Short mmCIF file of C-alpha atoms in Angstrom, two decimals:
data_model
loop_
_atom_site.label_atom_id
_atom_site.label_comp_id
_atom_site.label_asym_id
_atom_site.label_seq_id
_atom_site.Cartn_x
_atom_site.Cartn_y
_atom_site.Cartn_z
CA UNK A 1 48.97 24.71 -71.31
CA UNK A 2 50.26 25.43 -68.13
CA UNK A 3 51.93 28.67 -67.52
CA UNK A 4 55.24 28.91 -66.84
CA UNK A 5 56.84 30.91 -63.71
CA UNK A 6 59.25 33.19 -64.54
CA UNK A 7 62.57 32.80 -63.76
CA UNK A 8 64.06 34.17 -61.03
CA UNK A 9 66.33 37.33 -62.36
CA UNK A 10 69.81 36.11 -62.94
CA UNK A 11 72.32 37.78 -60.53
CA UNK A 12 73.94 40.49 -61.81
CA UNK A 13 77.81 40.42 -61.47
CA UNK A 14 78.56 42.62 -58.75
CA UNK A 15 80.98 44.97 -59.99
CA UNK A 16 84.88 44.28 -58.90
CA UNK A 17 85.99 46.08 -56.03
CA UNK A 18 89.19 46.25 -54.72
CA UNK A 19 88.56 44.16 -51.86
CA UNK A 20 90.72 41.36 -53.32
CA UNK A 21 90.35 37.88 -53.74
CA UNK A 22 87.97 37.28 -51.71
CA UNK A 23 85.28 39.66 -53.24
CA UNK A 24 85.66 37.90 -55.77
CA UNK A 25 85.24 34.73 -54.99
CA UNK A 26 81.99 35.34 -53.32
CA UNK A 27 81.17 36.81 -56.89
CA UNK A 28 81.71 33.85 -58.78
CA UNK A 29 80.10 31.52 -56.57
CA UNK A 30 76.68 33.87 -56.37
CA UNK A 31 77.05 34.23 -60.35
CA UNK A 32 77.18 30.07 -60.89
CA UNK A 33 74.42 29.37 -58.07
CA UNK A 34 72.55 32.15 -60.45
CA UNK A 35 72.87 30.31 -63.34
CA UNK A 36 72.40 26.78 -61.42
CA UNK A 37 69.50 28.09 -60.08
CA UNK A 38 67.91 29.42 -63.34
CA UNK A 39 68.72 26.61 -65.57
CA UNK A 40 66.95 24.30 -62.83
CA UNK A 41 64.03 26.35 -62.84
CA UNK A 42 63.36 26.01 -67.01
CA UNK A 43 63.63 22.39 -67.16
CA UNK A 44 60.82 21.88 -64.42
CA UNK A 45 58.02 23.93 -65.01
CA UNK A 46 55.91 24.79 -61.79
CA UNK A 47 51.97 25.29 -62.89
CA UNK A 48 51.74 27.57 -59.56
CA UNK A 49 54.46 29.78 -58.42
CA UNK A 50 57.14 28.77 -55.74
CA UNK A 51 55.72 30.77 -52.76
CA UNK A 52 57.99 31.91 -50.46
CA UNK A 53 58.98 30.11 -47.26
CA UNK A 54 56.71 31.45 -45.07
CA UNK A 55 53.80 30.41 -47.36
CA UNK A 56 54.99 26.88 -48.17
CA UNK A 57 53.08 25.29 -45.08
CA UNK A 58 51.38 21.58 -46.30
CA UNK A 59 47.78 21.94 -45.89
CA UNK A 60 46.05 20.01 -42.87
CA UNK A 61 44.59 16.67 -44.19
CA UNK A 62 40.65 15.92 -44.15
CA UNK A 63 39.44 14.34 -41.21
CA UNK A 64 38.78 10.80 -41.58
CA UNK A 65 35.21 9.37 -41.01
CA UNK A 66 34.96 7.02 -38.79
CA UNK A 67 33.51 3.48 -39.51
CA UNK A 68 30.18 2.80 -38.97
CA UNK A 69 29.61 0.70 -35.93
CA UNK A 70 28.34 -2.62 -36.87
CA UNK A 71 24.16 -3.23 -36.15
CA UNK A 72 23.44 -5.16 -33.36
CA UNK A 73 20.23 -7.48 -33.70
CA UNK A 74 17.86 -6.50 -31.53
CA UNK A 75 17.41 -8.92 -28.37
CA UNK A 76 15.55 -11.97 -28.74
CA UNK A 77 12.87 -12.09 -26.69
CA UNK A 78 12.89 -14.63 -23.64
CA UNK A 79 10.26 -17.99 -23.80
CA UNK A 80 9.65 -16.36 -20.53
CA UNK A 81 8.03 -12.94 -21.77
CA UNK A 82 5.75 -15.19 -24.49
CA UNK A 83 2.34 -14.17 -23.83
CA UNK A 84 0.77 -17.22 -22.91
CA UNK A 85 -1.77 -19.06 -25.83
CA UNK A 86 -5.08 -18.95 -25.72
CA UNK A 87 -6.53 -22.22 -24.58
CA UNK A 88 -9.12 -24.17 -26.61
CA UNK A 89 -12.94 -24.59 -24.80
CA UNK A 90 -13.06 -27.55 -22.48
CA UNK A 91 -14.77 -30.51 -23.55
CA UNK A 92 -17.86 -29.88 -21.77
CA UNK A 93 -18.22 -26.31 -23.29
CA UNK A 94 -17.97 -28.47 -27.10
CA UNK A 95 -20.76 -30.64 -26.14
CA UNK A 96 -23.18 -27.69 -25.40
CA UNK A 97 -22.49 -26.00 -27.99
CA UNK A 98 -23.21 -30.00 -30.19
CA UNK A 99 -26.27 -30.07 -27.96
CA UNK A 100 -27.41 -26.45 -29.09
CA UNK A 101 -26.40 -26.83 -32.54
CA UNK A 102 -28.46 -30.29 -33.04
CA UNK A 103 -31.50 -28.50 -31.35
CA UNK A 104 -31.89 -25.55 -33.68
CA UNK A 105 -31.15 -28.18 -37.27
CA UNK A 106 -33.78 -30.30 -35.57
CA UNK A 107 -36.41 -26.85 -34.40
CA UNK A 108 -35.59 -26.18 -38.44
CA UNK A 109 -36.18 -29.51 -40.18
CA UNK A 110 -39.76 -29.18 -38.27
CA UNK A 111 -40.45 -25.88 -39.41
CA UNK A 112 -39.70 -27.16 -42.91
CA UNK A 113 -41.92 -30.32 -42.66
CA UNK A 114 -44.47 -28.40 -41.70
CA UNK A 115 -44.39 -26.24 -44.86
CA UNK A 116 -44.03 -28.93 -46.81
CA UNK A 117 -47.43 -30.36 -45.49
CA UNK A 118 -49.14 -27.49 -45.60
CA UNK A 119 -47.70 -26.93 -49.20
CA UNK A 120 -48.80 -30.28 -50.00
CA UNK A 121 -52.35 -29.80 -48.61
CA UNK A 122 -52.64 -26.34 -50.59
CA UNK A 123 -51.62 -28.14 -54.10
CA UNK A 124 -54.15 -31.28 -53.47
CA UNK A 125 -57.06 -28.63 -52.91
CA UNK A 126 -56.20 -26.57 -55.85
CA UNK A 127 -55.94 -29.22 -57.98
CA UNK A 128 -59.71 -30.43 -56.29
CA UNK A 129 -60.95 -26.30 -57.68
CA UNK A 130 -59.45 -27.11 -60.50
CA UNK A 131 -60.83 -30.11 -61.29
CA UNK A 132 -64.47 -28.94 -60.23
CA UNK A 133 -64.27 -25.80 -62.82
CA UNK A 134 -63.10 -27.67 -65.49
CA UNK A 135 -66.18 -30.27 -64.77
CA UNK A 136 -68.60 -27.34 -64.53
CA UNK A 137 -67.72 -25.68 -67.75
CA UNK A 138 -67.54 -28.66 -69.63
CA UNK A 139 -71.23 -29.47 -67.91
CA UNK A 140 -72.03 -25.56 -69.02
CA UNK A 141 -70.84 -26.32 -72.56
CA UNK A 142 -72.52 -29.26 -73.00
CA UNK A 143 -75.72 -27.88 -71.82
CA UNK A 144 -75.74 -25.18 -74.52
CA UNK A 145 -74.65 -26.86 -77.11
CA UNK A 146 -77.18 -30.43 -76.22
CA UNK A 147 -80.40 -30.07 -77.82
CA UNK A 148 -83.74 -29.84 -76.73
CA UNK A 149 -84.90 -32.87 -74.47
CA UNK A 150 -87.14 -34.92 -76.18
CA UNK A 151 -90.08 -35.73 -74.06
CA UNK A 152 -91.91 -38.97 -73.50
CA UNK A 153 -95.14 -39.20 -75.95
CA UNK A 154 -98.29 -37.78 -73.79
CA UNK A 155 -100.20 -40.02 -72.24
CA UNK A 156 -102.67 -42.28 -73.59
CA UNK A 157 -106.14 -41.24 -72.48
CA UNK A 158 -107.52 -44.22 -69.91
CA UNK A 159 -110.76 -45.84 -71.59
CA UNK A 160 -112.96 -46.95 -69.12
CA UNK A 161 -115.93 -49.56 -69.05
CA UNK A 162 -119.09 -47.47 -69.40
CA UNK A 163 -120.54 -49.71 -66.43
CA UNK A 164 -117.21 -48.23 -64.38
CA UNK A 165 -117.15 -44.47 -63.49
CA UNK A 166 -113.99 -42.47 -63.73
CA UNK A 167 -113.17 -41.28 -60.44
CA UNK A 168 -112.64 -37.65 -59.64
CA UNK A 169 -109.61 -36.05 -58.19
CA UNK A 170 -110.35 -33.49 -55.69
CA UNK A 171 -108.46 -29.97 -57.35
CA UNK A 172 -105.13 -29.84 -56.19
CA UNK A 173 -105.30 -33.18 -54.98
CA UNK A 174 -101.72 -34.10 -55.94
CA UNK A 175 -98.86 -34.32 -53.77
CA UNK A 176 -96.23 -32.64 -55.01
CA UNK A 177 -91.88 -33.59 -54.62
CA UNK A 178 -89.16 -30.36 -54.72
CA UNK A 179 -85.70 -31.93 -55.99
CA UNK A 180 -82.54 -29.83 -55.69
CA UNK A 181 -78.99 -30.26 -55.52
CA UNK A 182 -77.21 -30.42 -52.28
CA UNK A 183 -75.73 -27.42 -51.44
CA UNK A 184 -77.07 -25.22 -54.63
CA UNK A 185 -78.11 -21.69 -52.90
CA UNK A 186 -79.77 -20.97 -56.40
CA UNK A 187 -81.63 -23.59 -56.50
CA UNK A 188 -82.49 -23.15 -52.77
CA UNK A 189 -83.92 -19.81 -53.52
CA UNK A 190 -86.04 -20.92 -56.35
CA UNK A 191 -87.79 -23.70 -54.17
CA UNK A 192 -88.55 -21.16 -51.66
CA UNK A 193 -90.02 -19.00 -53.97
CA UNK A 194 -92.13 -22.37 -55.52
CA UNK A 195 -93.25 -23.42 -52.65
CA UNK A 196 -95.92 -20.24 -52.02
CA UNK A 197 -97.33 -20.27 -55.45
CA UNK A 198 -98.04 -23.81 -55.15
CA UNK A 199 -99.82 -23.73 -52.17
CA UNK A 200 -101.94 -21.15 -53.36
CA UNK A 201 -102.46 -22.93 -56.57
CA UNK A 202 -103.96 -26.00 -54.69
CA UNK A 203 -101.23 -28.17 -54.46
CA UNK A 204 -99.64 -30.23 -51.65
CA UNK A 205 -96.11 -29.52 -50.94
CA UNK A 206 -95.35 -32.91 -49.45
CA UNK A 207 -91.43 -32.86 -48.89
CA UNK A 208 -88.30 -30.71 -50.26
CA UNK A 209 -85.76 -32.86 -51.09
CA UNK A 210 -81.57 -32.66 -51.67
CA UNK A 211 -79.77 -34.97 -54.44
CA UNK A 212 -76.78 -35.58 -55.63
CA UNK A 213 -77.38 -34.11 -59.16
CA UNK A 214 -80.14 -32.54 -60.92
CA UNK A 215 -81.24 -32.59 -64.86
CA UNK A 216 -79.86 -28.95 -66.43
CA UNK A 217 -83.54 -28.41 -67.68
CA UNK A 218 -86.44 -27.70 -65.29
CA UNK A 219 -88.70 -30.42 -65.49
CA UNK A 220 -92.08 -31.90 -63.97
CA UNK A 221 -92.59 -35.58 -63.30
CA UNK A 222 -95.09 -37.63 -63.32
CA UNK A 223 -95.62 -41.72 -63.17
CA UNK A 224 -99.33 -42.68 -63.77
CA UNK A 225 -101.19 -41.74 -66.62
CA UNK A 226 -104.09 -40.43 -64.77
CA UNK A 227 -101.17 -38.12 -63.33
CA UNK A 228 -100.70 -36.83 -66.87
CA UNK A 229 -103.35 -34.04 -66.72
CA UNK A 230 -102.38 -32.30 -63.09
CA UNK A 231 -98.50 -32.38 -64.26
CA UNK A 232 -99.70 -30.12 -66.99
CA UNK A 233 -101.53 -27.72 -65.01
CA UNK A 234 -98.68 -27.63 -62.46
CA UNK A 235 -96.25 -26.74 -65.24
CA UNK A 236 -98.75 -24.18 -66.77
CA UNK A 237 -98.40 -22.74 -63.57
CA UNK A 238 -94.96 -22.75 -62.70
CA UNK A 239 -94.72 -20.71 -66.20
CA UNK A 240 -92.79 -21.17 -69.12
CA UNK A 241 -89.58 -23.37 -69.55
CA UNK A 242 -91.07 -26.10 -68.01
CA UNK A 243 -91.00 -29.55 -69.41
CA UNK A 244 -92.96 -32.49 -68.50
CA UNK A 245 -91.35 -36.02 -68.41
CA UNK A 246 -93.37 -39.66 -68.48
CA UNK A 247 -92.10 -41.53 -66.27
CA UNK A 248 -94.71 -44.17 -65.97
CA UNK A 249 -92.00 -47.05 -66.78
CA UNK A 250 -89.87 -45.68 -63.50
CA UNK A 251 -89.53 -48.58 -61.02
CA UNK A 252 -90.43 -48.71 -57.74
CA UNK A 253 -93.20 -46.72 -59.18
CA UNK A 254 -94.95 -44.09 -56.65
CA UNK A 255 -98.40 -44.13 -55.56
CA UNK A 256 -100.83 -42.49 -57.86
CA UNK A 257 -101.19 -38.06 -57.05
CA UNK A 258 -97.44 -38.14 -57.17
CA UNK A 259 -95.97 -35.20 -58.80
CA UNK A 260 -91.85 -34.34 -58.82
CA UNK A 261 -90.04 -30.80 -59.44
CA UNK A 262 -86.77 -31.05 -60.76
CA UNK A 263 -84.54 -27.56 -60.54
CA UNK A 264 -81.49 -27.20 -61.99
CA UNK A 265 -78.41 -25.13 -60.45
CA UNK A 266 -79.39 -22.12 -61.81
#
């Protein structure tokens, strides 16, 4: 609630004088604007006190803001301060660089033929290695697992007329064939090594010579049965593992003294 300001103090009657009428007159009329004044001030109550009228000044208003001036856009720029675009390469400078371009996929398609030859040549001789160690173990397995050769029956002993001497071979008159395989080093070596111990033995190394393929067993030949005899001393004394082989129904049969070494690749 609001408080109420007092009243103003009623005036108080000034006592009569003996001025007259007109004393009192002026009485009455400051008594009723009293009482006028008072009753006014009940009815409306004030929620701040009536200042006096040196204090009753209105109060300066707040100063009013003024409006925002509107945003301008900012200038659009002038076609005339457009930087200028860039301009493409000239046809000439497109054709060089075509030019270059097909040159280096052409320089690279070489390069890549070329690998693929030399890929192709690398494949085609591993698959040739390939093909000659699987043929030299199967050769290898079926050399240990074959059995023993089985030699010709020994020659039949010549009966001559008694009226017709046998004629005699000089010692070591047989001539006397080296077989190895081309390009065998072992078998190389051991026909080097052969070769002295025949000739000291008596015999006649008449040629060294290189075949396509050898037996797997060493062997001595021989092709007439008068032959028979010096094939046995020869493989006597080439030592043991020797075999001889008849090979009297070979054709084109040698001449007679004929005697053949076989070696094997190792």
């Amino acid at each position: 609630m609001s408080r109420r300001s007092p009243a103003p103090p009623l005036l108080r009657p000034q006592k009569r004088s003996w001025l007259g009428p007109t004393g009192l007159l002026l009485g009455l009329a400051g008594l009723a604007g009293g009482v006028v004044l008072g009753l006014g001030l009940r009815s409306e109550p004030s929620p701040a006190p009536v200042p006096g009228p040196s204090a009753m000044v209105a109060p300066a208003p707040p100063p009013v803001a003024a409006p925002p001036a509107p945003e301008t856009p900012p200038p659009m720029p002038s076609r005339a301060a457009a930087p200028p675009l860039p301009s493409g390469p000239s046809p000439a400078e497109l054709a060089a660089q075509r030019a270059a371009l097909q040159a280096e996929v052409a320089a690279e398609q070489a390069r890549l033929d070329g690998l693929r030859q030399a890929r192709v040549a690398l494949e085609t001789e591993l698959a040739g290695l390939r093909r000659d160690l699987t043929a030299s173990r199967r050769e290898a397995a079926q050399a240990a697992a074959a059995p023993p050769p089985v030699l010709g029956a020994p020659p039949r002993p010549l009966r001559l007329p008694e009226s017709v001497a046998a004629p005699v071979l000089p010692a070591g008159g047989a001539r006397v064939f080296i077989h190895l395989r081309a390009g065998s080093a072992a078998a190389a070596s051991a026909a080097a090594e052969l070769a002295p111990q025949l000739r000291e033995a008596g015999f006649d190394i008449a040629e060294v010579r290189s075949v396509g393929a050898t037996p797997s067993q060493r062997v001595v030949r021989y092709f007439h049965g008068e032959d028979a005899a010096a094939a046995a001393r020869l493989a006597g004394r080439l030592g043991r593992g020797w075999a001889i082989q008849d090979f009297r129904n070979f054709e084109p049969t040698p001449s007679p003294q004929t005697l053949e070494i076989w070696l094997p690749d190792r």
